[in-house]
Coordinates of C-alpha atoms in Angstrom, one line a residue:
M1 CA 9.6 -83.0 29.5
V2 CA 9.1 -85.1 26.3
I3 CA 7.6 -88.6 26.1
F4 CA 8.7 -91.1 23.5
G5 CA 6.9 -94.4 23.6
G6 CA 6.8 -94.5 27.4
L7 CA 10.3 -93.1 27.8
V8 CA 10.4 -89.8 29.6
L9 CA 13.1 -87.4 28.7
F10 CA 13.8 -84.2 30.5
I11 CA 15.3 -81.4 28.4
L12 CA 17.4 -78.9 30.2
V13 CA 17.9 -75.3 29.0
G14 CA 20.0 -72.4 30.2
W15 CA 19.2 -70.6 33.5
G16 CA 15.9 -68.8 33.1
G17 CA 15.0 -71.0 30.1
Q18 CA 16.7 -68.6 27.7
Q19 CA 19.3 -69.1 25.0
G20 CA 22.1 -66.7 24.1
E21 CA 23.7 -63.9 26.1
A22 CA 21.3 -64.0 29.0
A23 CA 22.1 -67.6 29.8
D24 CA 25.8 -66.8 30.6
C25 CA 25.4 -64.6 33.7
P26 CA 26.9 -66.0 36.9
Y27 CA 24.5 -67.3 39.6
R28 CA 26.1 -65.0 42.3
V29 CA 28.0 -61.7 42.1
K30 CA 29.8 -59.5 44.6
V31 CA 29.5 -55.8 44.8
G32 CA 32.8 -54.5 46.1
R33 CA 35.7 -52.1 45.7
T34 CA 39.3 -52.6 44.7
G35 CA 41.6 -53.5 47.6
G36 CA 43.5 -50.5 48.9
T37 CA 40.6 -48.2 48.0
S38 CA 39.6 -46.1 51.0
D39 CA 36.0 -45.8 52.2
T40 CA 35.3 -42.9 49.9
L41 CA 33.2 -42.2 46.9
A42 CA 30.4 -44.7 46.3
H43 CA 31.4 -46.9 49.2
D44 CA 31.2 -44.0 51.7
K45 CA 27.8 -42.9 50.3
Y46 CA 26.1 -46.4 49.9
P47 CA 27.9 -49.0 52.1
Y48 CA 24.7 -51.1 52.3
L49 CA 24.8 -51.8 48.6
Y50 CA 28.0 -53.8 48.9
G51 CA 27.9 -57.6 49.4
Y52 CA 26.7 -60.6 47.6
Y53 CA 23.8 -60.8 45.2
T54 CA 22.0 -63.9 43.7
I55 CA 20.4 -64.2 40.3
Q56 CA 16.6 -64.4 40.3
N57 CA 14.3 -66.4 38.1
G58 CA 13.3 -65.0 34.8
L59 CA 14.6 -62.0 32.9
L60 CA 13.8 -58.3 33.3
N61 CA 14.0 -56.3 30.2
G62 CA 15.8 -59.2 28.4
K63 CA 18.6 -59.7 31.0
H64 CA 19.1 -61.4 34.4
W65 CA 18.5 -59.5 37.6
Y66 CA 19.9 -60.0 41.1
T67 CA 18.8 -59.4 44.7
N68 CA 21.1 -58.7 47.7
N69 CA 21.6 -61.8 49.9
E70 CA 21.4 -59.8 53.1
N71 CA 18.6 -57.5 52.2
D72 CA 16.4 -58.3 49.2
D73 CA 15.3 -54.7 48.9
Y74 CA 18.5 -54.0 47.0
K75 CA 18.6 -55.2 43.3
I76 CA 20.8 -55.0 40.2
Y77 CA 18.8 -54.9 37.0
W78 CA 18.9 -53.8 33.4
N79 CA 16.7 -50.9 32.3
S80 CA 16.2 -51.2 28.5
D81 CA 14.5 -47.8 28.2
K82 CA 17.6 -45.9 29.4
T83 CA 20.1 -48.7 28.4
Q84 CA 21.5 -48.8 32.0
W85 CA 22.5 -51.4 34.6
I86 CA 21.0 -49.9 37.8
V87 CA 21.4 -50.7 41.5
T88 CA 18.2 -49.7 43.4
N89 CA 15.7 -50.5 46.1
K90 CA 12.6 -49.8 43.9
G91 CA 9.8 -52.4 44.0
S92 CA 8.8 -54.7 46.9
P93 CA 11.5 -56.7 48.6
G94 CA 12.6 -59.7 46.4
V95 CA 10.3 -58.5 43.6
A96 CA 11.7 -57.2 40.3
P97 CA 11.4 -53.4 39.8
G98 CA 8.8 -52.2 37.3
R99 CA 9.8 -52.7 33.7
H100 CA 10.2 -48.9 33.2
E101 CA 11.6 -48.1 36.7
D102 CA 14.7 -46.0 36.1
S103 CA 15.8 -44.7 39.4
G104 CA 18.6 -45.9 41.6
W105 CA 21.9 -44.9 43.4
V106 CA 24.4 -46.5 41.1
F107 CA 24.3 -47.0 37.3
T108 CA 26.3 -47.6 34.1
H109 CA 25.5 -47.2 30.4
E110 CA 27.6 -50.1 29.5
N111 CA 25.4 -52.5 27.5
D112 CA 27.2 -55.7 28.8
A113 CA 25.1 -58.9 28.9
C114 CA 25.8 -59.2 32.6
P115 CA 26.7 -56.6 35.2
H116 CA 29.9 -58.3 36.4
T117 CA 31.7 -57.6 33.2
V118 CA 31.3 -53.8 33.4
R119 CA 34.2 -53.3 35.9
Y120 CA 34.9 -49.6 36.7
D121 CA 32.5 -47.7 34.6
W122 CA 29.9 -47.0 37.3
K123 CA 28.5 -43.7 38.5
Y124 CA 26.8 -43.0 41.8
L125 CA 24.4 -40.3 43.0
S126 CA 25.8 -37.7 45.3
N127 CA 24.1 -34.4 46.1
H128 CA 21.9 -34.5 43.0
A129 CA 25.0 -35.2 40.7
W130 CA 26.3 -38.4 39.1
I131 CA 29.9 -38.9 40.1
D132 CA 32.4 -41.4 38.6
A133 CA 32.7 -44.2 41.2
E134 CA 36.3 -45.0 40.0
K135 CA 37.5 -48.2 41.8
S136 CA 35.1 -47.7 44.8
F137 CA 32.4 -49.7 43.0
S138 CA 32.4 -52.8 40.8
I139 CA 30.7 -56.1 40.4
W140 CA 32.5 -59.4 40.2
E141 CA 31.5 -63.0 39.6
Y142 CA 31.4 -64.8 43.0
K143 CA 31.8 -68.6 43.0

């Protein structure tokens, strides 16, 4: 808010009060799989991660982060130490994971500004190994 001779002006900035790449992420995203993909791979292992996520206030490691609309234990966030987008349940429900938290069930090394532009370059944890999720896991903008 700025006051000029009794006139009050409100100045609006991008979501989270940031300029540049972080301001362009969608408010809601959907974790899903490509139509026709069977319930295999990541979807079979982690069906509870699928659904709708909403952007949260502020940035985590310089990028927006999201919580699942059905269960805010599940989060999508950027880990700058490992340069990964991670899907996890670390931290308290609805609370951002710790800045250096680096564990989760699904990740990508794609350094996109937002997780919905990565498409099909995700890996998921299965029996202590990281497996290519192929088209069984992706994130899309949801309007």
